[in-house]
Tab-separated table of C-alpha atoms in Angstrom:
chain	number	residue	atom	x	y	z
R	1	MET	CA	61.156	107.207	107.319
R	2	PRO	CA	63.163	106.115	110.402
R	3	ARG	CA	66.653	104.854	109.738
R	4	ARG	CA	67.086	101.159	110.249
R	5	ARG	CA	69.612	100.323	112.879
R	6	SER	CA	72.432	98.169	111.687
R	7	ARG	CA	72.904	95.006	113.657
R	8	PRO	CA	76.209	94.695	115.441
R	9	SER	CA	78.443	92.143	113.839
R	10	PRO	CA	78.980	89.012	115.923
R	11	PRO	CA	82.241	88.820	117.823
R	12	ARG	CA	85.018	87.314	115.791
R	13	THR	CA	86.154	83.910	116.936
R	14	PRO	CA	89.933	83.846	117.187
R	15	PRO	CA	91.492	81.401	114.744
R	16	LEU	CA	92.474	78.061	116.193
R	17	PRO	CA	96.216	77.463	116.484
R	18	GLU	CA	97.707	75.418	113.690
R	19	ALA	CA	98.150	71.782	114.673
R	20	LYS	CA	101.535	70.783	116.054
R	21	GLN	CA	103.223	68.243	113.804
R	22	VAL	CA	104.427	65.107	115.612
R	23	VAL	CA	106.477	62.911	113.285
R	24	PHE	CA	106.946	59.278	114.337
R	25	VAL	CA	109.906	57.680	112.557
R	26	LEU	CA	109.334	53.938	112.076
R	27	GLN	CA	111.652	51.120	111.031
R	28	ASP	CA	111.228	47.401	110.577
R	29	ASP	CA	110.882	45.613	113.922
R	30	SER	CA	109.894	48.829	115.726
R	31	LEU	CA	108.396	48.099	119.136
R	32	VAL	CA	104.701	48.772	118.614
R	33	LEU	CA	104.061	50.062	122.136
R	34	ASP	CA	106.915	52.552	121.734
R	35	TRP	CA	104.893	54.510	119.190
R	36	ALA	CA	101.306	53.356	119.834
R	37	GLY	CA	101.341	54.389	123.508
R	38	PRO	CA	102.588	57.969	123.002
R	39	ALA	CA	100.496	58.362	119.827
R	40	GLU	CA	97.329	57.365	121.677
R	41	ALA	CA	98.151	59.792	124.490
R	42	LEU	CA	98.571	62.610	121.960
R	43	ARG	CA	95.332	61.674	120.193
R	44	LEU	CA	93.402	61.806	123.452
R	45	ALA	CA	95.098	65.082	124.357
R	46	SER	CA	93.822	66.641	121.133
R	47	LEU	CA	90.289	65.578	122.051
R	48	GLU	CA	90.658	67.095	125.525
R	49	ILE	CA	92.054	70.329	124.086
R	50	ALA	CA	88.939	70.606	121.921
R	51	ALA	CA	86.558	69.625	124.740
R	52	LEU	CA	88.042	72.234	127.085
R	53	ARG	CA	88.188	74.820	124.267
R	54	LEU	CA	91.797	75.608	124.995
R	55	ALA	CA	93.672	78.064	122.811
R	56	VAL	CA	96.558	75.671	122.243
R	57	ALA	CA	97.428	73.645	119.191
R	58	PRO	CA	96.149	70.079	118.908
R	59	PHE	CA	98.493	67.386	117.662
R	60	ALA	CA	98.721	66.169	114.061
R	61	LEU	CA	100.357	62.739	113.972
R	62	ARG	CA	102.472	61.623	111.028
R	63	PHE	CA	104.196	58.287	110.506
R	64	VAL	CA	107.254	58.302	108.265
R	65	SER	CA	109.845	55.760	107.226
R	66	ALA	CA	112.707	55.194	104.822
R	67	GLN	CA	110.493	52.598	103.129
R	68	PRO	CA	106.745	52.710	102.371
R	69	GLU	CA	106.008	49.613	104.467
R	70	SER	CA	107.212	48.445	107.850
R	71	THR	CA	106.681	45.361	109.983
R	72	GLY	CA	106.308	45.941	113.709
R	73	SER	CA	107.709	43.860	116.543
R	74	VAL	CA	104.528	41.767	116.870
R	75	GLY	CA	104.178	41.138	113.144
R	76	VAL	CA	101.701	43.902	112.319
R	77	ARG	CA	102.383	45.363	108.888
R	78	LEU	CA	102.129	49.108	108.392
R	79	GLN	CA	101.578	50.342	104.856
R	80	ALA	CA	101.464	53.688	103.049
R	81	LEU	CA	103.959	55.269	105.425
R	82	GLU	CA	105.085	58.747	104.438
R	83	PRO	CA	108.628	59.118	103.089
R	84	LEU	CA	111.160	60.967	105.195
R	85	PRO	CA	110.140	64.627	104.793
R	86	ALA	CA	112.504	67.014	103.061
R	87	ALA	CA	111.463	69.761	105.486
R	88	LEU	CA	109.641	69.991	108.803
R	89	ALA	CA	107.211	72.639	110.009
R	90	ASP	CA	108.458	74.992	112.707
R	91	GLY	CA	107.877	73.572	116.167
R	92	SER	CA	107.649	69.961	114.980
R	93	TRP	CA	108.390	67.050	117.265
R	94	VAL	CA	110.359	64.123	115.835
R	95	VAL	CA	109.853	60.858	117.731
R	96	LEU	CA	112.355	57.999	117.378
R	97	VAL	CA	111.138	54.652	118.692
R	98	GLY	CA	113.019	51.525	119.651
R	99	ARG	CA	113.419	48.206	117.897
R	100	THR	CA	113.704	44.643	119.121
R	101	SER	CA	117.075	43.678	120.577
R	102	ALA	CA	117.671	41.312	117.658
R	103	ALA	CA	117.045	44.124	115.177
R	104	GLU	CA	119.361	46.494	117.028
R	105	ALA	CA	122.119	43.905	116.672
R	106	ARG	CA	121.871	44.020	112.869
R	107	PRO	CA	121.643	47.621	111.557
R	108	GLN	CA	119.846	47.787	108.224
R	109	THR	CA	120.648	49.641	105.032
R	110	ALA	CA	117.473	51.639	105.563
R	111	GLN	CA	118.814	52.817	108.919
R	112	ARG	CA	121.826	54.387	107.225
R	113	GLU	CA	119.400	56.501	105.212
R	114	LEU	CA	117.606	57.415	108.434
R	115	VAL	CA	120.869	58.379	110.125
R	116	ALA	CA	121.781	60.632	107.207
R	117	TRP	CA	118.348	62.289	107.381
R	118	LEU	CA	118.509	62.727	111.151
R	119	SER	CA	122.020	64.164	111.072
R	120	ARG	CA	120.623	67.190	109.231
R	121	LEU	CA	118.200	67.973	112.058
R	122	ALA	CA	119.019	70.622	114.631
R	123	PRO	CA	116.911	70.238	117.796
R	124	GLY	CA	116.075	73.639	119.217
R	125	ARG	CA	116.271	75.453	115.896
R	126	ALA	CA	112.851	76.734	114.763
R	127	GLY	CA	111.353	74.992	117.791
R	128	LEU	CA	112.301	71.508	116.587
R	129	ARG	CA	112.070	68.933	119.376
R	130	LEU	CA	113.622	65.463	119.386
R	131	VAL	CA	111.936	62.732	121.435
R	132	THR	CA	113.268	59.196	121.786
R	133	VAL	CA	111.609	56.161	123.304
R	134	CYS	CA	113.554	53.113	124.484
R	135	SER	CA	116.384	52.214	122.073
R	136	GLY	CA	115.338	55.040	119.758
R	137	ALA	CA	118.124	56.895	121.572
R	138	LEU	CA	120.638	54.640	119.791
R	139	LEU	CA	119.427	55.937	116.439
R	140	ALA	CA	119.811	59.508	117.688
R	141	ALA	CA	123.305	58.633	118.912
R	142	ARG	CA	124.306	57.259	115.505
R	143	ALA	CA	123.224	60.579	113.999
R	144	GLY	CA	125.329	62.549	116.489
R	145	LEU	CA	122.289	64.228	118.036
R	146	LEU	CA	123.204	63.309	121.619
R	147	ASP	CA	126.786	64.606	121.617
R	148	GLY	CA	127.349	66.909	124.572
R	149	ARG	CA	123.925	66.129	126.023
R	150	ARG	CA	122.464	64.106	128.870
R	151	ALA	CA	120.279	61.184	127.796
R	152	THR	CA	118.868	57.821	128.814
R	153	THR	CA	117.517	54.695	127.161
R	154	HIS	CA	116.306	51.198	128.035
R	155	HIS	CA	118.474	49.775	130.819
R	156	GLN	CA	119.648	46.936	128.554
R	157	HIS	CA	121.061	49.474	126.086
R	158	LEU	CA	122.803	51.920	128.432
R	159	ASP	CA	126.232	50.501	127.551
R	160	ASP	CA	125.362	50.589	123.845
R	161	LEU	CA	124.398	54.245	124.168
R	162	ALA	CA	127.670	55.071	125.921
R	163	ARG	CA	129.596	53.283	123.161
R	164	LEU	CA	127.725	54.954	120.283
R	165	ALA	CA	127.794	58.423	121.857
R	166	PRO	CA	130.967	58.731	123.960
R	167	ARG	CA	130.373	62.496	124.303
R	168	CYS	CA	126.915	61.898	125.779
R	169	THR	CA	126.358	61.756	129.541
R	170	VAL	CA	124.306	58.581	129.949
R	171	MET	CA	121.829	58.791	132.838
R	172	GLN	CA	120.808	55.608	134.658
R	173	ASP	CA	117.667	54.954	136.725
R	174	ARG	CA	115.679	57.656	134.979
R	175	VAL	CA	112.193	57.460	133.453
R	176	PHE	CA	113.085	60.283	131.088
R	177	VAL	CA	115.702	62.988	130.667
R	178	GLN	CA	115.370	66.465	129.182
R	179	ASP	CA	118.343	68.321	127.761
R	180	GLY	CA	117.153	71.418	125.964
R	181	GLU	CA	114.820	70.313	123.185
R	182	VAL	CA	116.031	66.705	123.329
R	183	PHE	CA	113.892	64.349	125.430
R	184	THR	CA	114.951	60.723	125.904
R	185	SER	CA	113.071	58.030	127.810
R	186	ALA	CA	113.701	54.564	129.175
R	187	GLY	CA	112.087	51.344	128.028
R	188	VAL	CA	108.766	50.962	126.230
R	189	THR	CA	105.991	52.243	128.551
R	190	ALA	CA	108.265	55.049	129.767
R	191	GLY	CA	107.379	56.641	126.439
R	192	ILE	CA	103.846	57.143	127.764
R	193	ASP	CA	105.210	58.841	130.901
R	194	LEU	CA	107.250	61.162	128.705
R	195	ALA	CA	104.295	61.832	126.386
R	196	LEU	CA	102.144	62.840	129.367
R	197	HIS	CA	104.924	65.106	130.627
R	198	LEU	CA	105.117	66.791	127.205
R	199	ILE	CA	101.325	67.091	127.032
R	200	ALA	CA	101.278	68.775	130.451
R	201	ALA	CA	103.903	71.293	129.339
R	202	HIS	CA	102.069	71.991	126.073
R	203	ALA	CA	98.397	71.971	127.072
R	204	GLY	CA	98.382	72.007	130.874
R	205	GLU	CA	98.383	69.496	133.693
R	206	LEU	CA	94.610	69.047	133.603
R	207	VAL	CA	94.738	67.749	130.033
R	208	ALA	CA	97.556	65.368	130.964
R	209	ALA	CA	95.644	64.172	134.036
R	210	ARG	CA	92.512	63.484	132.004
R	211	VAL	CA	94.507	61.588	129.391
R	212	ALA	CA	96.206	59.510	132.098
R	213	GLU	CA	92.793	58.770	133.590
R	214	GLN	CA	91.402	57.596	130.244
R	215	MET	CA	94.455	55.442	129.582
R	216	ALA	CA	94.374	54.083	133.154
R	217	VAL	CA	98.098	54.624	133.565
R	218	ALA	CA	100.048	55.608	136.659
R	219	LEU	CA	102.613	58.351	136.194
R	220	ARG	CA	106.055	57.240	137.333
R	221	ARG	CA	109.076	59.216	138.438
R	222	GLY	CA	112.580	58.094	139.301
R	223	PRO	CA	114.696	59.704	142.030
R	224	GLY	CA	116.269	62.143	139.563
R	225	ASP	CA	113.182	62.889	137.488
R	226	PRO	CA	111.225	66.158	137.793
R	227	GLU	CA	108.531	66.033	140.445
R	228	LEU	CA	104.922	65.640	139.445
R	229	SER	CA	102.940	68.869	139.534
R	230	PRO	CA	100.297	68.937	142.291
R	231	LEU	CA	97.771	69.065	139.446
R	232	LEU	CA	98.956	65.618	138.343
R	233	ALA	CA	99.859	64.069	141.679
R	234	HIS	CA	97.346	61.985	143.645
R	235	ARG	CA	95.515	60.948	140.473
R	236	GLN	CA	96.960	57.453	140.173
R	237	HIS	CA	93.605	55.813	140.816
R	238	LEU	CA	90.506	54.612	138.963
R	239	ASN	CA	87.764	56.217	141.050
R	240	ALA	CA	85.551	58.139	138.610
R	241	ARG	CA	83.895	60.281	141.281
R	242	LEU	CA	87.215	61.494	142.623
R	243	HIS	CA	88.507	62.231	139.121
R	244	ARG	CA	85.372	64.282	138.424
R	245	LEU	CA	85.900	66.284	141.598
R	246	GLN	CA	89.627	66.709	140.944
R	247	ASP	CA	88.830	68.025	137.456
R	248	ALA	CA	86.420	70.569	138.951
R	249	LEU	CA	88.959	71.735	141.534
R	250	SER	CA	91.632	72.107	138.841
R	251	LEU	CA	89.307	74.093	136.575
R	252	ALA	CA	88.066	76.500	139.271
R	253	PRO	CA	90.509	76.720	142.193
R	254	GLN	CA	89.473	80.344	142.778
R	255	GLU	CA	86.009	79.299	143.920
R	256	ASP	CA	85.038	78.543	147.503
R	257	TRP	CA	85.306	74.790	148.081
R	258	PRO	CA	84.094	73.777	151.547
R	259	LEU	CA	84.191	70.057	152.200
R	260	GLU	CA	80.403	69.843	151.947
R	261	ARG	CA	80.414	71.239	148.398
R	262	MET	CA	83.157	68.834	147.339
R	263	ALA	CA	81.186	65.939	148.804
R	264	ASP	CA	78.028	67.009	146.963
R	265	LEU	CA	79.884	67.044	143.649
R	266	ALA	CA	81.227	63.565	144.364
R	267	ALA	CA	77.717	62.414	145.358
R	268	THR	CA	78.783	61.310	148.811
R	269	THR	CA	79.106	62.563	152.382
R	270	PRO	CA	82.023	64.644	153.687
R	271	ARG	CA	83.162	61.772	155.887
R	272	THR	CA	83.049	59.259	153.037
R	273	LEU	CA	84.805	61.693	150.702
R	274	SER	CA	87.679	62.055	153.150
R	275	ARG	CA	87.917	58.270	153.395
R	276	LEU	CA	87.856	57.871	149.593
R	277	PHE	CA	90.583	60.490	149.165
R	278	ALA	CA	92.771	58.769	151.735
R	279	GLN	CA	92.143	55.345	150.185
R	280	HIS	CA	92.539	56.227	146.497
R	281	ALA	CA	94.540	59.458	146.362
R	282	GLY	CA	96.689	59.149	149.474
R	283	THR	CA	95.796	62.619	150.712
R	284	SER	CA	92.857	64.644	152.009
R	285	PRO	CA	90.444	66.750	149.924
R	286	GLN	CA	91.688	69.930	151.585
R	287	ALA	CA	95.354	69.057	151.027
R	288	TYR	CA	94.684	68.235	147.383
R	289	LEU	CA	92.894	71.564	146.876
R	290	ARG	CA	95.778	73.399	148.526
R	291	GLY	CA	98.216	71.686	146.147
R	292	VAL	CA	96.138	72.668	143.126
R	293	ARG	CA	95.941	76.271	144.295
R	294	LEU	CA	99.680	76.382	144.909
R	295	ALA	CA	100.399	74.974	141.452
R	296	VAL	CA	98.188	77.591	139.806
R	297	ALA	CA	99.744	80.398	141.845
R	298	LYS	CA	103.278	79.186	141.081
R	299	ARG	CA	102.508	79.005	137.369
R	300	SER	CA	101.173	82.579	137.514
R	301	LEU	CA	104.340	83.762	139.251
R	302	GLU	CA	106.496	82.080	136.616
R	303	ALA	CA	104.463	83.895	133.952
R	304	GLY	CA	105.354	87.229	135.556
R	305	ALA	CA	102.270	87.903	137.689
R	306	SER	CA	102.623	89.807	140.947
R	307	VAL	CA	102.311	87.917	144.217
R	308	ALA	CA	98.907	89.527	144.770
R	309	ALA	CA	97.670	88.487	141.316
R	310	ALA	CA	99.069	84.973	141.728
R	311	SER	CA	97.324	84.663	145.092
R	312	GLU	CA	94.027	85.606	143.487
R	313	ALA	CA	94.561	83.267	140.518
R	314	GLY	CA	95.179	80.377	142.883
R	315	GLY	CA	92.157	81.068	145.041
R	316	PHE	CA	94.017	82.321	148.109
R	317	SER	CA	92.302	85.035	150.118
R	318	SER	CA	95.516	87.011	150.577
R	319	GLU	CA	99.247	87.062	149.910
R	320	LEU	CA	99.767	85.959	153.513
R	321	GLN	CA	97.631	82.869	152.968
R	322	LEU	CA	99.690	81.997	149.869
R	323	ARG	CA	102.963	82.409	151.783
R	324	ARG	CA	101.687	80.213	154.615
R	325	ALA	CA	100.548	77.483	152.209
R	326	TRP	CA	103.901	77.707	150.399
R	327	ALA	CA	105.794	77.189	153.651
R	328	ALA	CA	103.430	74.451	154.841
R	329	VAL	CA	104.294	72.164	151.917
R	330	GLY	CA	108.017	72.820	152.317
R	331	TRP	CA	108.616	74.584	149.026
R	332	PRO	CA	111.965	76.426	149.021
R	333	GLY	CA	112.056	80.193	149.215
R	334	SER	CA	108.886	82.209	148.977
R	335	PRO	CA	106.410	83.341	146.307
R	336	SER	CA	108.396	86.567	145.913
R	337	SER	CA	111.707	84.746	145.419
R	338	ALA	CA	110.093	82.340	142.947
R	339	ARG	CA	108.868	85.310	140.919
R	340	ARG	CA	112.336	86.911	140.942
R	341	GLN	CA	113.981	83.671	139.817
R	342	SER	CA	111.562	83.277	136.911
R	343	GLN	CA	112.282	86.851	135.783
R	344	GLN	CA	116.040	86.222	135.892
R	345	ALA	CA	115.799	82.930	133.955
């Protein structure tokens, strides 16, 4: 009797990364947009991570407070809030949001409990990250978490921040400031800018761009803020066809993208596509593609890839083509020097 062949076992699906804990700390009179805007951005990012099947952790949002209920700035009442956790998972993000100016002028008993809890945190240890929105930086200052760091806050509270944290270097005219694992942002909607920046660093610029598109927000940068990645730049528009094409270019920069193919994907003619790009994105299709390819190549170099491998990852036909594109956009140094700097960092 012939032996029955055993069927090969199906390939094992790698386990999904454990969700990243994002802990929003709420008080009475918290500005609703301070937490609702970033929370919505993180929720949408988790959906995009799943849709793109990325091997990065989605976000698990938690809302904690020193009291079980809290009333927001517009009168909305939040109930069943979690108590302040005794311990946080490794890699957690703690988000401190602002309060109304009237509330900031009268610190509450509950805030003293919050300050005591915060003072036990150590940003950077076990991957813990501190994020503040608007006057949430004042709460961090009261807990001593900004001593020796650079930080910003809402422009109306810059003097308050300097008074509460005399050892902090207060930065003006900034959308957000990073100092190690402490991220502080300016007023209200700047929290969304910071959330998108954090999403891009965690899950990639494409995820951040798609979230920004869904939220119909324009990414802002001040003169001292980090520049937008080419994968995020030129997407401050509401044209669905262009966004669809930009997504495709970001997902497959290695492929051949003649203008005719780009126009077909956008369901238009090459001439009209060039006009739409100029009108809505402020650049040309070819220049946008070059920026995407450069961003991918640069990211590969920073990850330790050789110049040849980075050229291939970015869709350049040769190392020479990558070097020419690098020089054409005015980036300092060269691909080789960028790789050396990343290895020395």
